[in-house]
Coordinates of C-alpha atoms in Angstrom, one line a residue:
Chain A
M1 CA 57.4 72.3 117.4
D2 CA 55.3 72.6 120.6
R3 CA 53.5 75.7 121.6
S4 CA 56.1 77.0 124.1
T5 CA 58.9 76.5 121.6
A6 CA 57.0 78.4 119.0
A7 CA 56.3 81.2 121.4
V8 CA 60.0 81.4 122.3
T9 CA 60.9 81.5 118.6
R10 CA 58.4 84.2 117.9
S11 CA 59.6 86.3 120.9
E12 CA 63.2 85.8 119.8
T13 CA 62.4 86.8 116.2
W14 CA 60.5 89.9 117.3
R15 CA 63.3 90.9 119.8
S16 CA 65.9 90.5 117.0
F17 CA 63.9 92.6 114.6
R18 CA 63.2 95.3 117.2
I19 CA 66.7 95.7 118.5
A20 CA 68.1 95.6 114.9
T21 CA 65.7 98.3 113.9
W22 CA 67.0 100.5 116.8
L23 CA 70.6 99.7 116.0
G24 CA 70.2 100.4 112.3
W25 CA 68.6 103.7 113.0
Q26 CA 71.5 104.7 115.3
I27 CA 74.1 103.7 112.7
A28 CA 72.3 105.6 110.0
S29 CA 71.6 108.7 111.9
N30 CA 73.8 109.4 114.8
W31 CA 76.8 110.6 112.9
T32 CA 75.4 114.1 112.9
D33 CA 72.5 116.2 114.3
P34 CA 68.9 115.6 113.2
L35 CA 68.8 118.7 111.0
W36 CA 71.8 117.6 108.9
F37 CA 70.5 114.1 108.8
A38 CA 67.2 115.3 107.5
I39 CA 69.0 117.4 104.8
Y40 CA 71.2 114.4 103.9
S41 CA 68.2 112.2 103.6
I42 CA 66.3 114.7 101.3
V43 CA 69.0 116.1 99.1
R44 CA 69.8 113.0 97.1
P45 CA 66.3 112.0 96.0
V46 CA 65.2 115.6 95.5
S47 CA 68.2 116.2 93.2
R48 CA 67.5 113.1 91.3
A49 CA 63.9 114.2 90.8
A50 CA 65.1 117.6 89.8
I51 CA 67.2 116.1 87.0
L52 CA 64.2 114.4 85.5
V53 CA 62.1 117.6 85.9
V54 CA 64.7 119.6 84.0
M55 CA 65.0 117.0 81.3
Y56 CA 61.2 116.9 81.0
G57 CA 60.9 120.7 81.1
V58 CA 63.5 121.2 78.4
I59 CA 62.0 118.8 75.9
T60 CA 58.3 119.6 76.5
Q61 CA 58.8 123.4 76.9
G62 CA 57.5 123.2 80.4
N63 CA 54.2 121.3 79.6
F64 CA 53.8 119.6 83.0
S65 CA 50.2 118.8 82.4
D66 CA 51.0 115.8 80.3
P67 CA 50.2 112.5 82.1
L68 CA 53.8 111.3 81.4
F69 CA 55.1 113.8 83.9
P70 CA 53.4 112.5 87.0
Y71 CA 54.2 109.0 85.7
I72 CA 57.9 109.8 85.6
Y73 CA 57.9 111.9 88.8
L74 CA 56.0 109.4 91.0
G75 CA 57.8 106.4 89.6
N76 CA 61.2 108.0 90.4
A77 CA 60.0 109.1 93.9
F78 CA 58.8 105.6 94.9
Y79 CA 61.8 103.9 93.4
S80 CA 63.8 105.4 96.4
Y81 CA 62.4 102.6 98.4
V82 CA 64.0 100.0 96.1
F83 CA 67.6 100.8 96.7
T84 CA 67.3 102.0 100.3
V85 CA 65.4 99.0 101.6
M86 CA 67.3 96.4 99.7
N87 CA 70.6 98.0 100.6
G88 CA 69.6 98.5 104.2
V89 CA 69.1 94.7 104.6
S90 CA 72.1 93.5 102.6
W91 CA 74.6 96.2 103.7
A92 CA 74.2 95.0 107.3
V93 CA 76.3 91.9 106.4
I94 CA 79.1 93.9 105.0
D95 CA 78.9 96.5 107.7
D96 CA 79.0 94.0 110.6
R97 CA 81.5 91.7 109.0
E98 CA 84.0 94.1 107.4
H99 CA 83.6 97.4 109.3
Y100 CA 82.5 96.7 112.8
R101 CA 83.7 93.0 112.7
T102 CA 80.8 91.9 114.9
L103 CA 79.0 89.5 112.5
K104 CA 80.4 86.4 114.3
Y105 CA 79.1 87.8 117.6
M106 CA 75.7 88.3 116.1
Y107 CA 75.8 84.7 115.0
V108 CA 76.6 83.4 118.5
A109 CA 74.1 85.7 120.2
P110 CA 70.6 84.3 120.9
I111 CA 69.0 86.1 118.0
R112 CA 67.5 85.2 114.6
I113 CA 69.8 86.4 111.9
P114 CA 67.2 86.9 109.1
A115 CA 65.0 88.9 111.5
Y116 CA 68.1 90.9 112.6
L117 CA 69.0 91.7 109.0
L118 CA 65.4 92.6 108.1
G119 CA 65.4 94.9 111.1
R120 CA 68.5 96.7 109.9
G121 CA 66.6 97.5 106.8
V122 CA 63.9 99.5 108.6
A123 CA 66.2 102.5 108.9
G124 CA 66.4 102.6 105.1
F125 CA 62.6 102.4 104.9
L126 CA 62.2 105.3 107.3
T127 CA 64.7 107.6 105.5
A128 CA 63.2 106.6 102.1
S129 CA 59.7 107.5 103.4
L130 CA 60.9 110.9 104.4
S131 CA 62.5 111.6 101.0
V132 CA 59.4 110.2 99.2
V133 CA 57.1 112.5 101.1
I134 CA 59.3 115.6 100.6
T135 CA 59.7 114.8 96.9
I136 CA 56.0 114.4 96.3
L137 CA 55.2 117.5 98.3
A138 CA 57.7 119.5 96.2
G139 CA 56.1 118.1 93.1
V140 CA 52.6 119.1 94.2
L141 CA 53.6 122.5 95.5
F142 CA 56.1 123.6 92.8
L143 CA 55.7 121.4 89.7
H144 CA 52.0 121.0 89.2
V145 CA 51.9 117.3 90.0
S146 CA 48.1 116.8 89.9
F147 CA 47.6 115.1 93.2
D148 CA 44.3 115.5 95.2
P149 CA 44.5 113.8 98.6
L150 CA 40.7 113.5 98.6
Q151 CA 40.7 111.6 95.3
A152 CA 43.5 109.2 96.3
D153 CA 42.8 105.6 97.1
W154 CA 44.5 105.5 100.5
L155 CA 43.5 101.9 101.2
L156 CA 45.1 100.7 98.0
F157 CA 48.1 103.0 98.7
F158 CA 48.9 101.6 102.1
V159 CA 48.2 98.0 101.2
S160 CA 50.5 98.2 98.1
L161 CA 53.1 100.1 100.1
A162 CA 53.1 97.4 102.8
I163 CA 53.3 94.5 100.3
G164 CA 56.0 96.3 98.3
V165 CA 58.2 97.0 101.3
V166 CA 58.0 93.4 102.5
M167 CA 58.8 92.2 98.9
L168 CA 61.8 94.6 98.7
A169 CA 63.0 93.5 102.1
M170 CA 62.9 89.9 101.0
M171 CA 64.9 90.7 97.9
G172 CA 67.4 92.5 100.2
L173 CA 67.6 89.2 102.2
V174 CA 68.7 87.4 99.0
L175 CA 71.4 90.0 98.5
A176 CA 72.4 89.7 102.1
A177 CA 72.7 85.9 101.6
L178 CA 74.9 86.4 98.6
S179 CA 77.0 88.9 100.5
L180 CA 77.8 86.2 103.0
L181 CA 79.5 84.3 100.2
V182 CA 80.9 87.0 97.9
A183 CA 84.3 88.4 98.9
R184 CA 84.5 91.1 96.3
H185 CA 81.9 93.7 95.2
S186 CA 79.3 92.6 97.8
G187 CA 79.1 96.3 98.6
F188 CA 77.9 97.0 95.0
L189 CA 75.3 94.2 94.9
A190 CA 72.3 96.3 96.0
E191 CA 73.4 99.3 93.8
G192 CA 73.9 97.0 90.8
V193 CA 70.7 95.1 91.2
S194 CA 68.6 98.1 91.9
G195 CA 70.2 99.8 88.9
V196 CA 69.3 97.0 86.6
L197 CA 65.8 96.7 88.0
F198 CA 65.4 100.5 87.5
L199 CA 65.8 99.9 83.7
F200 CA 63.3 97.1 83.5
S201 CA 60.6 98.2 86.0
G202 CA 59.3 101.1 84.0
A203 CA 60.1 103.5 86.9
I204 CA 60.7 106.6 84.8
Y205 CA 59.4 105.5 81.4
P206 CA 56.6 103.2 80.2
L207 CA 57.8 99.6 79.5
D208 CA 56.8 100.2 75.9
V209 CA 59.9 102.3 75.4
L210 CA 62.1 99.2 76.0
P211 CA 62.9 97.0 73.0
V212 CA 60.2 94.3 72.6
W213 CA 62.5 91.5 73.5
L214 CA 63.4 93.1 76.8
Q215 CA 59.9 93.9 77.9
P216 CA 59.2 90.3 79.3
I217 CA 61.8 91.0 82.0
G218 CA 59.9 94.0 83.1
Y219 CA 56.7 92.0 83.3
A220 CA 58.4 89.3 85.4
I221 CA 59.5 91.5 88.2
P222 CA 57.1 92.5 91.0
I223 CA 58.5 96.1 91.2
T224 CA 56.8 96.9 87.9
Y225 CA 53.4 96.1 89.3
W226 CA 54.1 97.7 92.7
L227 CA 55.1 101.0 91.1
E228 CA 52.0 101.0 88.9
L229 CA 49.8 100.4 91.9
M230 CA 51.5 103.2 93.9
R231 CA 50.9 105.6 91.0
R232 CA 47.3 104.5 90.4
S233 CA 46.5 104.8 94.1
L234 CA 47.6 108.5 94.1
I235 CA 46.7 109.6 90.6
G236 CA 44.2 107.2 89.0
S237 CA 44.2 109.0 85.6
V238 CA 47.8 108.1 85.0
A239 CA 46.8 104.4 84.5
E240 CA 44.7 105.3 81.5
A241 CA 47.5 107.2 79.8
F242 CA 49.8 104.3 79.2
P243 CA 48.8 101.1 77.5
T244 CA 51.5 98.9 79.2
L245 CA 49.4 97.7 82.2
A246 CA 46.1 99.5 81.3
A247 CA 44.4 96.1 80.6
F248 CA 44.7 95.2 84.3
S249 CA 42.4 96.3 87.0
N250 CA 43.8 97.4 90.4
L251 CA 42.7 94.2 92.0
E252 CA 44.4 92.1 89.2
L253 CA 47.6 94.1 89.7
L254 CA 47.4 93.6 93.4
G255 CA 46.9 89.8 92.8
I256 CA 50.0 89.7 90.5
L257 CA 52.0 91.7 93.1
V258 CA 51.0 89.4 95.9
G259 CA 51.7 86.3 93.8
L260 CA 55.1 87.4 92.7
S261 CA 56.0 88.7 96.2
V262 CA 55.2 85.3 97.7
V263 CA 57.3 83.5 95.0
F264 CA 60.2 85.9 95.6
G265 CA 59.7 85.7 99.4
V266 CA 59.7 81.9 99.6
A267 CA 62.7 81.8 97.2
S268 CA 64.6 84.3 99.4
I269 CA 64.1 82.2 102.5
Y270 CA 65.5 79.1 100.8
V271 CA 68.4 81.1 99.2
F272 CA 69.3 82.6 102.6
R273 CA 69.3 79.2 104.3
A274 CA 71.5 77.7 101.6
C275 CA 74.0 80.6 101.6
D276 CA 74.0 80.8 105.3
K277 CA 74.8 77.1 105.6
R278 CA 77.5 77.3 103.0
A279 CA 79.1 80.4 104.7
R280 CA 79.2 78.6 108.0
E281 CA 80.7 75.4 106.4
R282 CA 83.4 77.5 104.7
G283 CA 84.2 79.7 107.7
L284 CA 83.2 82.9 106.0
I285 CA 81.2 84.5 108.8
D286 CA 84.2 86.0 110.5
R287 CA 86.4 86.7 107.5
T288 CA 87.7 90.2 106.7
T289 CA 88.5 90.8 103.1
N290 CA 89.6 94.5 103.5
Y291 CA 88.4 94.8 99.9
Chain B
M1 CA 126.5 94.6 108.5
N2 CA 130.1 94.5 107.4
S3 CA 132.1 97.5 106.1
E4 CA 131.7 96.4 102.5
Q5 CA 127.9 96.5 102.7
L6 CA 128.0 99.9 104.5
S7 CA 130.1 101.3 101.7
V8 CA 127.7 100.0 99.0
N9 CA 124.7 101.5 100.9
S10 CA 126.3 104.8 101.3
Q11 CA 127.1 104.9 97.5
K12 CA 123.4 104.1 96.7
R13 CA 121.9 107.3 95.5
K14 CA 118.8 108.4 97.5
N15 CA 116.3 110.5 95.7
T16 CA 115.6 113.9 97.2
G17 CA 113.8 117.1 96.2
W18 CA 112.0 116.9 92.9
R19 CA 113.2 113.4 92.1
L20 CA 111.7 112.1 95.3
F21 CA 108.6 114.1 94.6
F22 CA 108.1 112.5 91.2
Q23 CA 109.1 109.1 92.5
S24 CA 106.3 109.4 95.0
V25 CA 103.8 110.6 92.4
I26 CA 104.6 107.5 90.2
A27 CA 104.6 105.2 93.2
R28 CA 101.1 106.4 94.3
S29 CA 99.7 106.3 90.8
Y30 CA 101.0 102.8 90.1
P31 CA 98.4 100.9 92.0
R32 CA 95.7 102.9 90.2
I33 CA 97.1 102.6 86.7
I34 CA 98.5 99.0 86.8
G35 CA 97.0 97.4 89.9
Q36 CA 93.4 98.3 89.1
Q37 CA 93.7 96.9 85.6
R38 CA 94.5 93.5 87.1
E39 CA 91.1 93.5 88.7
L40 CA 88.8 93.2 85.7
S41 CA 85.7 92.9 87.7
W42 CA 86.3 96.4 89.1
M43 CA 86.4 97.7 85.6
L44 CA 83.2 95.9 84.8
F45 CA 81.4 97.6 87.7
E46 CA 82.8 101.0 86.9
V47 CA 81.6 100.8 83.4
V48 CA 78.3 99.1 84.1
M49 CA 77.0 101.5 86.7
P50 CA 77.4 104.7 84.7
M51 CA 76.0 102.8 81.6
I52 CA 72.9 101.9 83.6
A53 CA 72.3 105.6 84.2
V54 CA 73.1 106.5 80.6
I55 CA 70.6 103.9 79.3
G56 CA 67.9 105.0 81.8
Y57 CA 68.2 108.7 80.9
V58 CA 68.4 107.9 77.1
L59 CA 65.2 105.9 77.4
V60 CA 63.5 108.9 79.2
Y61 CA 64.5 111.1 76.3
K62 CA 63.1 108.5 73.9
A63 CA 59.8 108.4 75.9
L64 CA 59.7 112.2 75.6
K65 CA 60.5 112.0 71.8
A66 CA 63.5 114.3 72.3
P67 CA 65.8 115.4 69.4
E68 CA 68.6 113.0 68.7
E69 CA 71.4 115.2 69.9
Y70 CA 70.1 114.8 73.5
I71 CA 71.0 111.1 73.3
G72 CA 74.6 112.1 72.5
F73 CA 74.5 114.7 75.4
V74 CA 73.6 111.9 77.8
V75 CA 76.3 109.6 76.5
I76 CA 79.0 112.3 76.9
G77 CA 77.6 113.1 80.3
G78 CA 77.7 109.5 81.4
A79 CA 81.4 109.2 80.3
M80 CA 82.3 112.4 82.2
M81 CA 80.4 111.1 85.2
A82 CA 82.9 108.3 85.5
F83 CA 85.5 111.0 86.3
W84 CA 83.3 112.7 88.8
M85 CA 82.6 109.4 90.6
N86 CA 86.3 108.7 90.6
V87 CA 87.1 112.2 92.0
L88 CA 84.4 111.9 94.6
W89 CA 85.0 108.4 95.9
S90 CA 88.6 107.7 95.1
M91 CA 90.1 111.2 95.6
S92 CA 88.0 113.2 98.0
S93 CA 87.2 110.4 100.4
Q94 CA 90.6 108.6 99.8
L95 CA 92.5 110.1 102.7
Y96 CA 89.6 109.2 105.0
W97 CA 89.7 105.6 103.8
E98 CA 93.5 105.6 104.2
K99 CA 93.0 106.8 107.8
E100 CA 90.5 104.0 108.4
Q101 CA 92.9 101.4 107.1
G102 CA 95.9 102.8 109.0
N103 CA 97.9 103.9 106.0
L104 CA 97.6 107.7 106.5
A105 CA 100.0 107.8 109.4
L106 CA 102.6 105.9 107.2
Y107 CA 102.2 108.5 104.5
I108 CA 102.9 111.3 107.0
I109 CA 105.8 109.5 108.5
A110 CA 107.5 108.8 105.2
P111 CA 110.0 111.4 104.1
N112 CA 108.0 112.6 101.1
S113 CA 105.5 115.4 100.4
M114 CA 101.8 114.7 100.9
M115 CA 101.2 116.8 97.8
S116 CA 103.0 114.1 95.8
I117 CA 100.7 111.5 97.2
L118 CA 97.6 113.5 96.2
L119 CA 99.1 114.1 92.8
G120 CA 99.8 110.4 92.4
M121 CA 96.3 109.5 93.3
A122 CA 95.0 112.1 90.8
L123 CA 97.2 111.0 88.0
G124 CA 96.5 107.3 88.6
G125 CA 92.8 107.9 88.9
M126 CA 92.6 110.0 85.8
V127 CA 94.5 107.6 83.6
A128 CA 92.5 104.6 84.8
T129 CA 89.2 106.4 84.4
I130 CA 90.0 107.5 80.8
L131 CA 89.8 103.9 79.9
R132 CA 86.4 103.5 81.5
A133 CA 85.1 106.7 80.0
A134 CA 86.2 105.6 76.6
V135 CA 84.4 102.3 76.9
I136 CA 81.2 104.2 78.0
I137 CA 81.4 106.5 75.0
L138 CA 82.0 103.6 72.6
L139 CA 79.3 101.5 74.0
G140 CA 76.8 104.3 74.3
S141 CA 77.5 105.6 70.8
W142 CA 77.2 102.1 69.4
M143 CA 74.0 101.2 71.2
F144 CA 72.1 104.4 70.4
G145 CA 73.7 105.3 67.1
V146 CA 75.2 108.7 68.3
T147 CA 77.1 110.6 65.6
Y148 CA 79.6 113.4 66.3
A149 CA 80.8 116.3 64.3
V150 CA 84.0 117.6 65.9
V151 CA 84.7 121.1 64.8
S152 CA 88.1 121.6 66.3
P153 CA 89.9 118.5 67.7
F154 CA 92.6 120.7 69.3
E155 CA 90.1 122.8 71.2
L156 CA 88.3 119.6 72.2
F157 CA 91.5 118.1 73.6
A158 CA 92.4 121.4 75.4
V159 CA 88.9 121.5 77.0
F160 CA 89.2 117.9 78.1
A161 CA 92.7 118.3 79.5
L162 CA 91.9 121.5 81.4
S163 CA 88.7 120.0 82.7
M164 CA 90.7 117.0 84.0
V165 CA 93.4 119.2 85.7
A166 CA 90.8 121.4 87.3
L167 CA 88.5 118.5 88.3
Y168 CA 91.3 116.5 89.9
G169 CA 92.7 119.7 91.5
M170 CA 89.3 120.1 93.1
G171 CA 89.5 116.4 94.2
M172 CA 92.9 117.1 95.8
M173 CA 91.4 120.1 97.6
F174 CA 88.4 118.0 98.8
A175 CA 90.8 115.2 99.9
S176 CA 92.6 117.7 102.2
A177 CA 89.2 118.8 103.7
F178 CA 88.0 115.3 104.1
L179 CA 91.1 114.6 106.3
L180 CA 89.3 116.2 109.1
F181 CA 86.1 114.2 108.7
G182 CA 85.3 111.1 110.6
R183 CA 82.3 108.8 110.0
E184 CA 80.5 111.6 108.2
A185 CA 83.0 111.5 105.3
W186 CA 81.0 108.8 103.5
A187 CA 77.7 110.6 104.1
V188 CA 79.1 113.9 102.8
S189 CA 80.3 112.2 99.6
D190 CA 77.0 110.5 99.2
M191 CA 75.1 113.7 99.8
I192 CA 76.9 115.9 97.2
Q193 CA 76.9 113.3 94.4
E194 CA 73.4 113.9 93.1
P195 CA 73.2 117.7 93.5
V196 CA 76.4 117.9 91.4
N197 CA 74.9 115.5 88.9
L198 CA 72.0 118.0 88.6
V199 CA 73.8 121.4 88.5
T200 CA 76.7 120.3 86.2
G201 CA 74.2 119.2 83.5
F202 CA 75.4 115.6 83.0
Y203 CA 72.1 114.8 81.2
F204 CA 71.0 118.1 79.7
P205 CA 72.6 121.3 78.5
V206 CA 73.5 123.4 81.5
K207 CA 71.9 126.4 79.7
S208 CA 68.6 124.8 80.6
L209 CA 69.1 125.9 84.2
P210 CA 68.5 129.4 85.4
F211 CA 71.4 131.7 84.6
W212 CA 72.7 132.2 88.1
V213 CA 72.4 128.5 89.0
A214 CA 74.5 127.7 85.9
A215 CA 76.9 130.5 86.7
I216 CA 77.5 129.2 90.3
A217 CA 77.7 125.6 89.0
S218 CA 80.5 126.7 86.7
A219 CA 82.8 126.6 89.8
I220 CA 82.6 122.8 89.3
P221 CA 85.0 122.2 86.4
L222 CA 82.8 119.6 84.8
T223 CA 80.0 122.1 84.2
L224 CA 81.9 124.2 81.7
G225 CA 84.0 121.3 80.5
L226 CA 80.9 119.3 79.5
D227 CA 79.3 122.3 78.0
A228 CA 82.3 123.1 75.9
M229 CA 82.8 119.5 74.8
R230 CA 79.2 119.3 73.7
Q231 CA 79.5 122.5 71.7
L232 CA 82.6 121.1 70.0
A233 CA 81.3 117.6 69.4
F234 CA 77.7 118.1 68.2
P235 CA 76.4 120.2 65.3
S236 CA 73.6 121.8 67.4
G237 CA 75.9 122.1 70.4
L238 CA 76.7 125.7 69.7
Q239 CA 73.1 126.8 70.0
M240 CA 72.8 125.1 73.4
G241 CA 76.1 126.3 74.8
F242 CA 76.1 128.3 78.1
L243 CA 79.2 130.5 77.2
S244 CA 81.5 130.6 74.2
T245 CA 84.1 127.8 74.2
K246 CA 86.9 130.4 74.3
V247 CA 85.6 131.9 77.5
E248 CA 85.0 128.5 79.0
I249 CA 88.6 127.4 78.2
L250 CA 89.9 130.6 80.0
I251 CA 87.7 129.9 83.0
L252 CA 88.8 126.3 83.1
A253 CA 92.5 127.4 83.1
G254 CA 91.8 129.7 86.0
L255 CA 90.0 127.0 87.9
S256 CA 92.9 124.6 87.3
V257 CA 95.3 127.1 89.0
F258 CA 92.9 127.9 91.7
F259 CA 92.2 124.3 92.7
L260 CA 95.9 123.2 92.6
V261 CA 97.1 126.1 94.7
G262 CA 94.1 125.7 97.0
A263 CA 94.8 122.0 97.4
K264 CA 98.4 122.8 98.5
L265 CA 97.4 125.5 101.0
L266 CA 94.5 123.5 102.4
L267 CA 96.5 120.4 102.7
A268 CA 99.2 122.2 104.7
Y269 CA 96.5 123.6 107.0
T270 CA 94.4 120.5 107.5
E271 CA 97.5 118.3 108.0
K272 CA 98.7 120.6 110.7
R273 CA 95.3 120.7 112.3
A274 CA 94.8 117.0 112.1
I275 CA 98.1 116.4 113.7
R276 CA 97.4 118.9 116.4
E277 CA 93.9 117.4 117.1
G278 CA 95.2 113.9 117.0
R279 CA 92.9 112.9 114.1
L280 CA 95.4 111.1 111.8
T281 CA 95.1 107.7 113.4
E282 CA 91.6 107.8 114.7
A283 CA 89.0 105.4 113.4
R284 CA 85.6 106.5 114.6
R285 CA 83.4 103.5 113.9

C-alpha cells in the first residue's frame, strides 16, 4: 500500500467512525428531550446499584465501612460499560439490517464497516459514562463509599479506562460479526454474553466465591483485570482486602490487561473478516428476518 | 359461487358475542402457548437470562455470608421475574410491536373486541411463562440446595393466582397506554425494568425498604405477591413479611379488579384517541 492509498484509507476510516458516532448518538437520544434522556440513562444503573446496596445493607446491618462494599459498588458501576459498549457496536447490525433496513446501503457506501460499527458504539460509551459518574457520586454522597479524589491514581484510571473501552468495543465487534450470520436471537447476543461475563469477572463478588473449577474462566477474561484496575485506581485499599488478585501489582495487571486485549482485539478483526465474507457470500447483508 | 355453496355458507354458524370473544382469546393465546414451545431456543434464552441474575445475586449473598433463606428468596424472585419480563416486554410493549409490524390495524379492523386480544396475550404469556418459572425454581433450588416449608398450599396457590391476574391486568393496562407511544416505547420499557426490580424486592424482602417505599411499591402486584409467597414457603418468611398474608391476599384481589377494569377503560380511551390522531398505522423509525 503506497502512502496516498494509506492516507485515503485513514481518512475514510476516521470519517466512517466520526459520522457513525454522530448517527449513533442521534438514534440513542433524539426520541425525547435531553432531560428525559438523562433520566433514562441514569435510572437503570442507579436502580441496579440500589438493589446491591439494599442487599448489602440488610445482611451487614448497614456496615458500609467494610471493603467489600466499595468492591461490589464500584465493580457494578463500571460493569455498565460492558453491556452498553458491546451492545452499542453489535446492535448496530440488527438495527440497520432489520429495523432501518439500511445495512446494504452502508455496505455500498464509501465507508469502512468495522469503523462504522465501532463508531455506533460511542453513544453507548457516553451514556454509560454518565451513569457511572452519577452512580459513583451517589455512592460517595449518600452511601459512604470512601473515595478521595486527591488519593486516586488518575493516570492509572484513564489509561485503564481507555484500554478497557477499546477492549470492550473489539468484543462488541465480534458480536457484530456473529450478528451478521445469526438469524435468530442476535438481539440477545450482547445481553447473554455480558450476563455470562458478569458471573465470571468478579464484578460484584470476589472470584474466590466461585467454585474452584470455574475460577480459571474468570482469570482468562480481560474484564476481570480491567475491573480490578478501575477499583484500584480509585480506592487503592480495596486491592488489599481480597486475595484474588492481591499478588499482582498495578503494572502487572495493566500488562495482563494489555496482553489479553491485544489477543482479543486481533482475534476480533479476523472473526469479523471471516463472518463478513461469509455473510456477503450467502447474501445475508440485506435479509430481513422479522424475528 | 353457485346457489348450493351459498346455502352451505349461510348455514355455517358464525360466532358472535361471548363465543366470538372467547374464540379470539384462544386464537391470540395460541401462538404464545403452542407456537412459542416450538421455538426451543427462545425458551433457553428466557430461562438462561433470569438464571444468570439469580446465580449472580446468590453469589453476592454467599460473599456476604447471608443466612440460607436469602438464597431461596433470590430463587423465588428470579422465577417471578420471568413473569415481570413477560408482562413488560410481551404485554406492555406488544401493541407497539404489532403497530410496527402492521398487525395492529388488522386487529382493529377484525370484528372482535380488542379486550379479547389483550386477554389472549395475557393468558398465553402467563401459561408459557409458568413453564419457564418452574424451570428456574427447579434449577435454582437444585443448584443451591434450597429447601421449602409450605405452610398452606391453598393459600400459596391463591396468592400466586391473584398475583398473576393482577400482574397481567396491569400488563393489559400498560399495553393500552403504550398504544400511544412511538419510538419511545422501547426506552420506557427499558427504563422501568430495573426500578421495578428494586422496589418489588425480587432479591430481598420488601420489608427491608423504608415503609412508605414498600407501601407505594405494593401497587405493583408482584411486591405483595412475592412477599406473601416467601412468607408461605419459607420457615423464617413470616418474620420478614411486610404485611400479613391475609391482608396481602385482599389487596391483591382488589388490585386484580382495579387493573382489569382499568385496562378496559384505558383501552377504550386510547384506541379512540389513537384512531383520532392517526397513530394506529404509524411506524416512527
